[in-house]
PDB file of C-alpha atoms and ligand atoms in Angstrom:
ATOM      1  CA  MET R   1      62.679  89.443  73.372  1.00 50.00           C
ATOM      2  CA  ASN R   2      62.486  92.556  76.167  1.00 56.00           C
ATOM      3  CA  LYS R   3      61.814  95.821  74.870  1.00 85.00           C
ATOM      4  CA  GLY R   4      61.484  97.520  78.244  1.00 95.00           C
ATOM      5  CA  LYS R   5      64.217  97.931  80.889  1.00 96.00           C
ATOM      6  CA  PHE R   6      64.328  96.182  84.027  1.00 97.00           C
ATOM      7  CA  ILE R   7      65.537  98.290  87.237  1.00 97.00           C
ATOM      8  CA  THR R   8      65.863  96.381  90.679  1.00 98.00           C
ATOM      9  CA  PHE R   9      66.584  97.897  94.343  1.00 98.00           C
ATOM     10  CA  GLU R  10      68.602  95.772  96.633  1.00 98.00           C
ATOM     11  CA  GLY R  11      69.691  96.366 100.134  1.00 98.00           C
ATOM     12  CA  GLY R  12      70.073  94.932 103.849  1.00 97.00           C
ATOM     13  CA  GLU R  13      67.598  95.912 106.138  1.00 93.00           C
ATOM     14  CA  ALA R  14      66.347 100.173 106.820  1.00 93.00           C
ATOM     15  CA  CYS R  15      68.939 100.525 104.094  1.00 96.00           C
ATOM     16  CA  GLY R  16      66.490 103.393 102.704  1.00 96.00           C
ATOM     17  CA  LYS R  17      64.925 101.330  99.811  1.00 95.00           C
ATOM     18  CA  THR R  18      61.507 102.232 100.620  1.00 93.00           C
ATOM     19  CA  THR R  19      62.646 105.868 100.914  1.00 96.00           C
ATOM     20  CA  GLN R  20      64.091 105.957  97.655  1.00 97.00           C
ATOM     21  CA  VAL R  21      61.257 104.068  95.994  1.00 95.00           C
ATOM     22  CA  ASN R  22      58.750 106.813  97.210  1.00 95.00           C
ATOM     23  CA  LYS R  23      61.317 109.674  96.002  1.00 97.00           C
ATOM     24  CA  LEU R  24      61.176 107.779  92.483  1.00 96.00           C
ATOM     25  CA  LYS R  25      57.499 107.494  92.593  1.00 94.00           C
ATOM     26  CA  GLU R  26      57.651 111.317  93.058  1.00 96.00           C
ATOM     27  CA  TYR R  27      59.984 111.942  90.333  1.00 96.00           C
ATOM     28  CA  ILE R  28      58.261 109.548  87.781  1.00 95.00           C
ATOM     29  CA  ALA R  29      54.441 111.022  88.559  1.00 93.00           C
ATOM     30  CA  SER R  30      56.196 114.654  87.367  1.00 94.00           C
ATOM     31  CA  LEU R  31      57.170 112.949  83.914  1.00 93.00           C
ATOM     32  CA  PRO R  32      55.316 113.219  80.656  1.00 93.00           C
ATOM     33  CA  ASN R  33      55.914 109.356  80.523  1.00 92.00           C
ATOM     34  CA  SER R  34      55.210 108.565  83.559  1.00 94.00           C
ATOM     35  CA  ASP R  35      52.799 106.066  82.406  1.00 95.00           C
ATOM     36  CA  ARG R  36      56.168 104.103  80.802  1.00 95.00           C
ATOM     37  CA  PHE R  37      57.156 102.912  84.668  1.00 96.00           C
ATOM     38  CA  LEU R  38      55.870 100.397  86.861  1.00 97.00           C
ATOM     39  CA  LEU R  39      56.864  99.618  90.678  1.00 97.00           C
ATOM     40  CA  VAL R  40      56.469  96.138  91.943  1.00 97.00           C
ATOM     41  CA  ARG R  41      57.661  94.893  95.147  1.00 97.00           C
ATOM     42  CA  GLU R  42      58.731  91.550  96.546  1.00 97.00           C
ATOM     43  CA  PRO R  43      57.548  89.625  98.192  1.00 97.00           C
ATOM     44  CA  GLY R  44      54.303  90.991  96.694  1.00 97.00           C
ATOM     45  CA  GLY R  45      53.315  92.675  93.772  1.00 96.00           C
ATOM     46  CA  THR R  46      49.769  90.388  92.923  1.00 98.00           C
ATOM     47  CA  ALA R  47      47.410  89.129  95.083  1.00 98.00           C
ATOM     48  CA  LEU R  48      48.854  86.099  95.289  1.00 98.00           C
ATOM     49  CA  GLY R  49      52.104  87.467  96.104  1.00 98.00           C
ATOM     50  CA  GLU R  50      50.837  89.464  99.042  1.00 97.00           C
ATOM     51  CA  GLU R  51      49.139  86.622 100.635  1.00 97.00           C
ATOM     52  CA  LEU R  52      52.739  84.965 100.575  1.00 97.00           C
ATOM     53  CA  ARG R  53      54.388  87.886 101.870  1.00 97.00           C
ATOM     54  CA  ARG R  54      52.208  87.933 105.130  1.00 94.00           C
ATOM     55  CA  LEU R  55      53.021  84.474 105.417  1.00 94.00           C
ATOM     56  CA  ILE R  56      56.755  84.783 105.016  1.00 93.00           C
ATOM     57  CA  LEU R  57      57.023  87.726 107.136  1.00 92.00           C
ATOM     58  CA  ASN R  58      54.348  87.610 110.172  1.00 86.00           C
ATOM     59  CA  TYR R  59      53.106  83.706 110.439  1.00 84.00           C
ATOM     60  CA  GLU R  60      54.696  82.639 113.819  1.00 82.00           C
ATOM     61  CA  THR R  61      52.396  79.712 114.506  1.00 87.00           C
ATOM     62  CA  ASP R  62      54.417  77.383 112.135  1.00 90.00           C
ATOM     63  CA  LYS R  63      57.575  79.069 110.792  1.00 88.00           C
ATOM     64  CA  PRO R  64      58.728  78.070 107.550  1.00 92.00           C
ATOM     65  CA  THR R  65      61.860  75.943 107.248  1.00 95.00           C
ATOM     66  CA  ALA R  66      64.760  77.587 105.576  1.00 95.00           C
ATOM     67  CA  MET R  67      63.844  75.966 102.264  1.00 97.00           C
ATOM     68  CA  ALA R  68      60.157  76.304 102.960  1.00 96.00           C
ATOM     69  CA  GLU R  69      60.708  79.945 103.080  1.00 96.00           C
ATOM     70  CA  LEU R  70      63.126  80.026  99.800  1.00 97.00           C
ATOM     71  CA  MET R  71      60.136  78.039  97.958  1.00 97.00           C
ATOM     72  CA  MET R  72      57.803  81.060  99.251  1.00 97.00           C
ATOM     73  CA  PHE R  73      60.052  83.766  97.849  1.00 98.00           C
ATOM     74  CA  PHE R  74      60.162  81.924  94.639  1.00 98.00           C
ATOM     75  CA  ALA R  75      56.518  81.109  94.339  1.00 98.00           C
ATOM     76  CA  SER R  76      55.755  85.066  94.859  1.00 98.00           C
ATOM     77  CA  ARG R  77      58.529  85.797  92.346  1.00 98.00           C
ATOM     78  CA  CYS R  78      57.245  83.220  89.844  1.00 98.00           C
ATOM     79  CA  GLN R  79      53.718  84.825  89.712  1.00 98.00           C
ATOM     80  CA  LEU R  80      55.136  88.348  89.599  1.00 98.00           C
ATOM     81  CA  VAL R  81      57.585  87.401  86.710  1.00 98.00           C
ATOM     82  CA  GLU R  82      54.900  85.795  84.604  1.00 98.00           C
ATOM     83  CA  LYS R  83      51.980  87.708  85.464  1.00 98.00           C
ATOM     84  CA  VAL R  84      52.987  91.164  85.562  1.00 98.00           C
ATOM     85  CA  ILE R  85      56.764  91.926  84.960  1.00 98.00           C
ATOM     86  CA  LYS R  86      57.420  89.726  81.311  1.00 98.00           C
ATOM     87  CA  PRO R  87      54.492  91.478  79.902  1.00 98.00           C
ATOM     88  CA  ALA R  88      54.949  94.518  80.825  1.00 98.00           C
ATOM     89  CA  LEU R  89      58.712  94.422  79.688  1.00 98.00           C
ATOM     90  CA  ALA R  90      57.021  93.213  76.498  1.00 97.00           C
ATOM     91  CA  GLU R  91      54.860  96.273  76.236  1.00 97.00           C
ATOM     92  CA  GLY R  92      58.501  98.362  76.684  1.00 96.00           C
ATOM     93  CA  LYS R  93      57.788  99.542  79.973  1.00 97.00           C
ATOM     94  CA  ILE R  94      60.369 100.428  82.618  1.00 96.00           C
ATOM     95  CA  VAL R  95      59.639  98.010  85.385  1.00 97.00           C
ATOM     96  CA  ILE R  96      61.309  99.054  89.022  1.00 97.00           C
ATOM     97  CA  ALA R  97      61.128  96.198  91.709  1.00 97.00           C
ATOM     98  CA  ASP R  98      62.101  96.979  95.465  1.00 97.00           C
ATOM     99  CA  ARG R  99      64.062  93.518  95.880  1.00 98.00           C
ATOM    100  CA  PHE R 100      64.457  90.348  93.073  1.00 98.00           C
ATOM    101  CA  TYR R 101      66.701  87.671  93.324  1.00 98.00           C
ATOM    102  CA  ASP R 102      69.718  89.237  95.038  1.00 98.00           C
ATOM    103  CA  SER R 103      67.802  89.689  98.112  1.00 98.00           C
ATOM    104  CA  THR R 104      67.376  85.570  97.745  1.00 98.00           C
ATOM    105  CA  ILE R 105      71.125  85.130  97.130  1.00 98.00           C
ATOM    106  CA  ALA R 106      71.678  87.278 100.339  1.00 98.00           C
ATOM    107  CA  TYR R 107      69.140  86.365 102.705  1.00 98.00           C
ATOM    108  CA  GLN R 108      68.482  82.857 102.222  1.00 98.00           C
ATOM    109  CA  GLY R 109      71.820  81.452 100.139  1.00 98.00           C
ATOM    110  CA  GLU R 110      74.157  83.337 102.651  1.00 98.00           C
ATOM    111  CA  ALA R 111      72.485  84.469 105.687  1.00 98.00           C
ATOM    112  CA  ARG R 112      70.725  81.332 106.057  1.00 97.00           C
ATOM    113  CA  GLY R 113      73.423  78.920 104.749  1.00 97.00           C
ATOM    114  CA  LEU R 114      71.249  77.339 102.124  1.00 98.00           C
ATOM    115  CA  MET R 115      73.197  77.513  99.225  1.00 97.00           C
ATOM    116  CA  SER R 116      75.755  79.256  97.046  1.00 98.00           C
ATOM    117  CA  ALA R 117      74.892  82.045  95.072  1.00 98.00           C
ATOM    118  CA  GLU R 118      75.739  80.226  91.417  1.00 98.00           C
ATOM    119  CA  GLU R 119      72.713  77.728  92.836  1.00 98.00           C
ATOM    120  CA  ILE R 120      70.453  80.264  93.604  1.00 98.00           C
ATOM    121  CA  LEU R 121      70.956  81.917  90.291  1.00 98.00           C
ATOM    122  CA  SER R 122      70.578  78.053  88.552  1.00 98.00           C
ATOM    123  CA  LEU R 123      67.582  77.614  90.527  1.00 97.00           C
ATOM    124  CA  THR R 124      66.414  81.169  89.291  1.00 98.00           C
ATOM    125  CA  ARG R 125      66.762  80.338  85.594  1.00 97.00           C
ATOM    126  CA  LEU R 126      65.020  76.981  86.266  1.00 97.00           C
ATOM    127  CA  ILE R 127      61.915  78.908  87.733  1.00 96.00           C
ATOM    128  CA  ILE R 128      61.790  82.342  85.721  1.00 96.00           C
ATOM    129  CA  GLY R 129      63.682  81.987  82.586  1.00 96.00           C
ATOM    130  CA  ASP R 130      66.828  84.113  81.840  1.00 93.00           C
ATOM    131  CA  LEU R 131      64.780  87.403  83.016  1.00 97.00           C
ATOM    132  CA  LYS R 132      67.630  89.511  84.605  1.00 97.00           C
ATOM    133  CA  PRO R 133      67.899  92.974  85.900  1.00 98.00           C
ATOM    134  CA  ASP R 134      69.402  95.633  83.580  1.00 97.00           C
ATOM    135  CA  LEU R 135      70.571  97.846  86.467  1.00 97.00           C
ATOM    136  CA  THR R 136      70.318  97.417  90.418  1.00 98.00           C
ATOM    137  CA  PHE R 137      71.074  99.971  92.715  1.00 98.00           C
ATOM    138  CA  TYR R 138      72.564  98.389  95.759  1.00 98.00           C
ATOM    139  CA  LEU R 139      71.978 100.430  98.903  1.00 98.00           C
ATOM    140  CA  LYS R 140      75.203  99.604 101.331  1.00 98.00           C
ATOM    141  CA  LEU R 141      74.818 100.156 105.071  1.00 97.00           C
ATOM    142  CA  SER R 142      76.465  98.490 107.729  1.00 96.00           C
ATOM    143  CA  PRO R 143      74.311  96.125 109.577  1.00 94.00           C
ATOM    144  CA  GLU R 144      75.368  98.318 112.562  1.00 93.00           C
ATOM    145  CA  GLU R 145      73.989 101.747 111.351  1.00 93.00           C
ATOM    146  CA  ALA R 146      70.825  99.659 109.916  1.00 91.00           C
ATOM    147  CA  PHE R 147      70.225  98.360 113.730  1.00 88.00           C
ATOM    148  CA  LYS R 148      70.394 101.901 114.910  1.00 88.00           C
ATOM    149  CA  ARG R 149      68.020 103.066 112.730  1.00 86.00           C
ATOM    150  CA  LYS R 150      65.493 100.159 112.983  1.00 76.00           C
ATOM    151  CA  THR R 151      65.547 101.266 117.001  1.00 70.00           C
ATOM    152  CA  ASN R 152      62.022 103.543 116.219  1.00 64.00           C
ATOM    153  CA  ALA R 153      60.663 101.144 113.569  1.00 62.00           C
ATOM    154  CA  LEU R 154      58.343  98.714 115.477  1.00 65.00           C
ATOM    155  CA  PRO R 155      56.980  96.127 115.401  1.00 75.00           C
ATOM    156  CA  LEU R 156      59.909  94.000 113.769  1.00 79.00           C
ATOM    157  CA  ASP R 157      58.710  91.321 111.031  1.00 82.00           C
ATOM    158  CA  ARG R 158      60.512  87.536 111.429  1.00 81.00           C
ATOM    159  CA  ILE R 159      63.482  88.655 109.310  1.00 82.00           C
ATOM    160  CA  GLU R 160      64.162  91.832 110.792  1.00 82.00           C
ATOM    161  CA  LYS R 161      64.403  90.063 114.281  1.00 82.00           C
ATOM    162  CA  GLU R 162      67.132  87.991 113.364  1.00 86.00           C
ATOM    163  CA  GLY R 163      70.566  89.309 114.941  1.00 88.00           C
ATOM    164  CA  ILE R 164      73.554  91.102 113.872  1.00 91.00           C
ATOM    165  CA  LEU R 165      75.269  87.719 112.774  1.00 94.00           C
ATOM    166  CA  PHE R 166      72.730  86.908 110.313  1.00 96.00           C
ATOM    167  CA  HIS R 167      72.540  90.678 109.045  1.00 95.00           C
ATOM    168  CA  GLN R 168      76.548  90.507 108.305  1.00 96.00           C
ATOM    169  CA  LYS R 169      75.935  87.696 106.354  1.00 97.00           C
ATOM    170  CA  VAL R 170      73.052  89.225 104.535  1.00 98.00           C
ATOM    171  CA  ALA R 171      75.858  92.018 103.433  1.00 98.00           C
ATOM    172  CA  LYS R 172      78.586  89.660 102.469  1.00 98.00           C
ATOM    173  CA  GLY R 173      76.148  88.005 100.159  1.00 98.00           C
ATOM    174  CA  TYR R 174      75.307  91.277  98.868  1.00 98.00           C
ATOM    175  CA  ASP R 175      78.775  92.040  98.186  1.00 98.00           C
ATOM    176  CA  TYR R 176      79.469  88.555  96.454  1.00 98.00           C
ATOM    177  CA  ILE R 177      76.620  88.932  93.900  1.00 98.00           C
ATOM    178  CA  ALA R 178      77.668  92.921  93.591  1.00 98.00           C
ATOM    179  CA  ASN R 179      81.030  91.795  92.661  1.00 98.00           C
ATOM    180  CA  LEU R 180      80.128  88.749  90.299  1.00 98.00           C
ATOM    181  CA  GLU R 181      77.577  90.499  88.273  1.00 97.00           C
ATOM    182  CA  SER R 182      79.552  94.183  88.582  1.00 98.00           C
ATOM    183  CA  GLU R 183      78.131  95.105  85.023  1.00 97.00           C
ATOM    184  CA  ARG R 184      74.335  95.725  86.373  1.00 98.00           C
ATOM    185  CA  PHE R 185      75.081  96.854  89.579  1.00 98.00           C
ATOM    186  CA  CYS R 186      75.278 100.571  91.201  1.00 98.00           C
ATOM    187  CA  VAL R 187      76.774 100.635  94.572  1.00 98.00           C
ATOM    188  CA  ILE R 188      75.474 103.117  96.701  1.00 98.00           C
ATOM    189  CA  ASP R 189      77.126 104.594  99.885  1.00 98.00           C
ATOM    190  CA  ALA R 190      73.473 104.166 101.774  1.00 98.00           C
ATOM    191  CA  SER R 191      74.677 106.386 105.026  1.00 97.00           C
ATOM    192  CA  LYS R 192      74.366 109.519 102.559  1.00 98.00           C
ATOM    193  CA  THR R 193      71.434 111.748 103.009  1.00 98.00           C
ATOM    194  CA  PRO R 194      68.378 110.815 101.451  1.00 98.00           C
ATOM    195  CA  ASP R 195      68.592 113.588  98.577  1.00 98.00           C
ATOM    196  CA  GLU R 196      72.098 112.761  97.830  1.00 98.00           C
ATOM    197  CA  ILE R 197      71.340 109.105  97.255  1.00 98.00           C
ATOM    198  CA  PHE R 198      68.234 110.013  95.200  1.00 98.00           C
ATOM    199  CA  GLU R 199      70.573 112.347  92.956  1.00 98.00           C
ATOM    200  CA  VAL R 200      72.563 109.141  91.851  1.00 98.00           C
ATOM    201  CA  ILE R 201      69.820 107.413  91.348  1.00 98.00           C
ATOM    202  CA  LYS R 202      68.126 109.734  89.112  1.00 97.00           C
ATOM    203  CA  SER R 203      70.932 110.572  87.074  1.00 97.00           C
ATOM    204  CA  LYS R 204      71.742 106.787  86.220  1.00 96.00           C
ATOM    205  CA  ILE R 205      67.983 106.252  85.393  1.00 93.00           C
ATOM    206  CA  GLU R 206      68.521 109.300  83.175  1.00 92.00           C
ATOM    207  CA  GLU R 207      71.419 108.067  81.811  1.00 92.00           C
ATOM    208  CA  MET R 208      69.647 104.420  81.135  1.00 85.00           C
ATOM    209  CA  MET R 209      66.513 106.236  79.255  1.00 81.00           C
TER     210      MET R 209
HETATM  211  N1  T5A M   1      63.792  88.827 101.578  1.00 57.57           N
HETATM  212  C1  T5A M   1      63.054  89.147 100.573  1.00 57.57           C
HETATM  213  C2  T5A M   1      64.526  87.716 101.567  1.00 57.57           C
HETATM  214  O1  T5A M   1      64.845  87.065 102.894  1.00 57.57           O
HETATM  215  N2  T5A M   1      64.432  86.879 100.144  1.00 57.57           N
HETATM  216  C3  T5A M   1      64.088  87.606  99.215  1.00 57.57           C
HETATM  217  O2  T5A M   1      64.259  86.779  98.351  1.00 57.57           O
HETATM  218  C4  T5A M   1      63.361  89.064  99.128  1.00 57.57           C
HETATM  219  C5  T5A M   1      62.589  89.227  98.388  1.00 57.57           C
HETATM  220  C6  T5A M   1      61.512  91.971 102.715  1.00 57.57           C
HETATM  221  C7  T5A M   1      62.031  91.066 103.873  1.00 57.57           C
HETATM  222  O3  T5A M   1      62.008  89.822 103.091  1.00 57.57           O
HETATM  223  C8  T5A M   1      63.379  89.272 103.067  1.00 57.57           C
HETATM  224  C9  T5A M   1      64.285  90.759 103.330  1.00 57.57           C
HETATM  225  C10 T5A M   1      63.310  91.368 103.996  1.00 57.57           C
HETATM  226  O4  T5A M   1      64.065  91.331 105.231  1.00 57.57           O
HETATM  227  P1  T5A M   1      60.474  94.393 103.193  1.00 57.57           P
HETATM  228  O5  T5A M   1      59.563  95.146 103.877  1.00 57.57           O
HETATM  229  O6  T5A M   1      60.964  94.760 101.707  1.00 57.57           O
HETATM  230  O7  T5A M   1      60.610  93.161 103.661  1.00 57.57           O
HETATM  231  O8  T5A M   1      61.758  94.897 104.189  1.00 57.57           O
HETATM  232  P2  T5A M   1      62.806  96.011 104.060  1.00 57.57           P
HETATM  233  O9  T5A M   1      63.168  95.846 102.766  1.00 57.57           O
HETATM  234  O10 T5A M   1      64.283  95.452 104.684  1.00 57.57           O
HETATM  235  O11 T5A M   1      62.377  97.222 104.271  1.00 57.57           O
HETATM  236  P3  T5A M   1      62.609  98.239 105.571  1.00 57.57           P
HETATM  237  O12 T5A M   1      61.557  99.093 105.673  1.00 57.57           O
HETATM  238  O13 T5A M   1      63.302  97.504 106.597  1.00 57.57           O
HETATM  239  O14 T5A M   1      63.804  99.016 104.910  1.00 57.57           O
HETATM  240  P4  T5A M   1      64.153  99.784 103.746  1.00 57.57           P
HETATM  241  O15 T5A M   1      62.957 100.233 103.068  1.00 57.57           O
HETATM  242  O16 T5A M   1      65.384  99.443 103.087  1.00 57.57           O
HETATM  243  O17 T5A M   1      64.265 101.514 104.566  1.00 57.57           O
HETATM  244  P5  T5A M   1      63.428 102.264 104.620  1.00 57.57           P
HETATM  245  O18 T5A M   1      63.358 103.419 103.730  1.00 57.57           O
HETATM  246  O19 T5A M   1      62.098 102.311 105.032  1.00 57.57           O
HETATM  247  O20 T5A M   1      63.923 103.173 105.860  1.00 57.57           O
HETATM  248  C11 T5A M   1      64.482 102.605 107.196  1.00 57.57           C
HETATM  249  C12 T5A M   1      64.598 103.667 108.195  1.00 57.57           C
HETATM  250  O21 T5A M   1      65.633 104.515 107.804  1.00 57.57           O
HETATM  251  C13 T5A M   1      65.350 106.039 107.779  1.00 57.57           C
HETATM  252  C14 T5A M   1      64.113 106.152 107.460  1.00 57.57           C
HETATM  253  O22 T5A M   1      63.628 107.287 107.779  1.00 57.57           O
HETATM  254  C15 T5A M   1      63.579 104.849 108.334  1.00 57.57           C
HETATM  255  O23 T5A M   1      63.194 105.448 109.465  1.00 57.57           O
HETATM  256  N3  T5A M   1      66.317 106.298 106.735  1.00 57.57           N
HETATM  257  C16 T5A M   1      67.488 107.225 106.551  1.00 57.57           C
HETATM  258  N4  T5A M   1      67.981 107.462 107.453  1.00 57.57           N
HETATM  259  C17 T5A M   1      69.192 108.169 107.317  1.00 57.57           C
HETATM  260  N5  T5A M   1      69.502 108.512 106.323  1.00 57.57           N
HETATM  261  C18 T5A M   1      69.200 107.728 105.062  1.00 57.57           C
HETATM  262  N6  T5A M   1      69.782 108.162 104.154  1.00 57.57           N
HETATM  263  C19 T5A M   1      67.714 107.125 105.101  1.00 57.57           C
HETATM  264  N7  T5A M   1      67.040 106.550 104.570  1.00 57.57           N
HETATM  265  C20 T5A M   1      65.890 106.232 105.157  1.00 57.57           C
END
């Protein structure tokens, strides 16, 4: 039985997740109970997960098939959940993850066209059990706007290099799951300034605590 809380950040490329997670890190550091928080990222967050991240995002020699890619994301997630997230939640920590299974629904499910959101959710339950975020911040930004932000950020990884159509499907996948599990979603207009976005995030987290 979880005693802690599980918060995730989601959104398409360049929606500003890293910017917000960094702001949150600074805010948490200023709190008297900062050791109650744990920040992780996906793919990654464990030694094996970080190796998988390098392979998933930058391995060009023998590109994974869509299904192989899906399984690599799940391998990284499984390691992170069992070794880091579940133990931390059992200790009563607030775990904050930069991406989780909603990314798989949007990228592999919808954009790669591998399977439906419902099938990804079933697979998720099979692999990591019934762990589900208590709160998900979805930073919603149009792919067109995201592409403008990306022009200065080089080099791009394998997934970032996919075209606009792919990223439009990613957005569709996010909208679908945000609607399906609306009780845990906080949808934020990511075209606002970083400070405006952070105010929403901070007040939601304070409310939850
Ligand atoms: N993936 C991941 C899957 O396909 N399936 C999965 O199951 C999982 C878990 C992960 C990749 O893997 C894929 C998704 C990803 O393609 P990543 O490094 O985590 O790779 O990639 P992203 O999360 O996309 O990281 P990015 O750095 O691309 O985007 P961020 O973190 O959303 O954006 P950020 O904060 O770095 O900002 C991007 C730019 O925008 C500016 C920033 O200064 C920066 O230049 N910016 C703003 N500009 C204007 N207004 C704002 N509010 C701004 N906020 C930031």
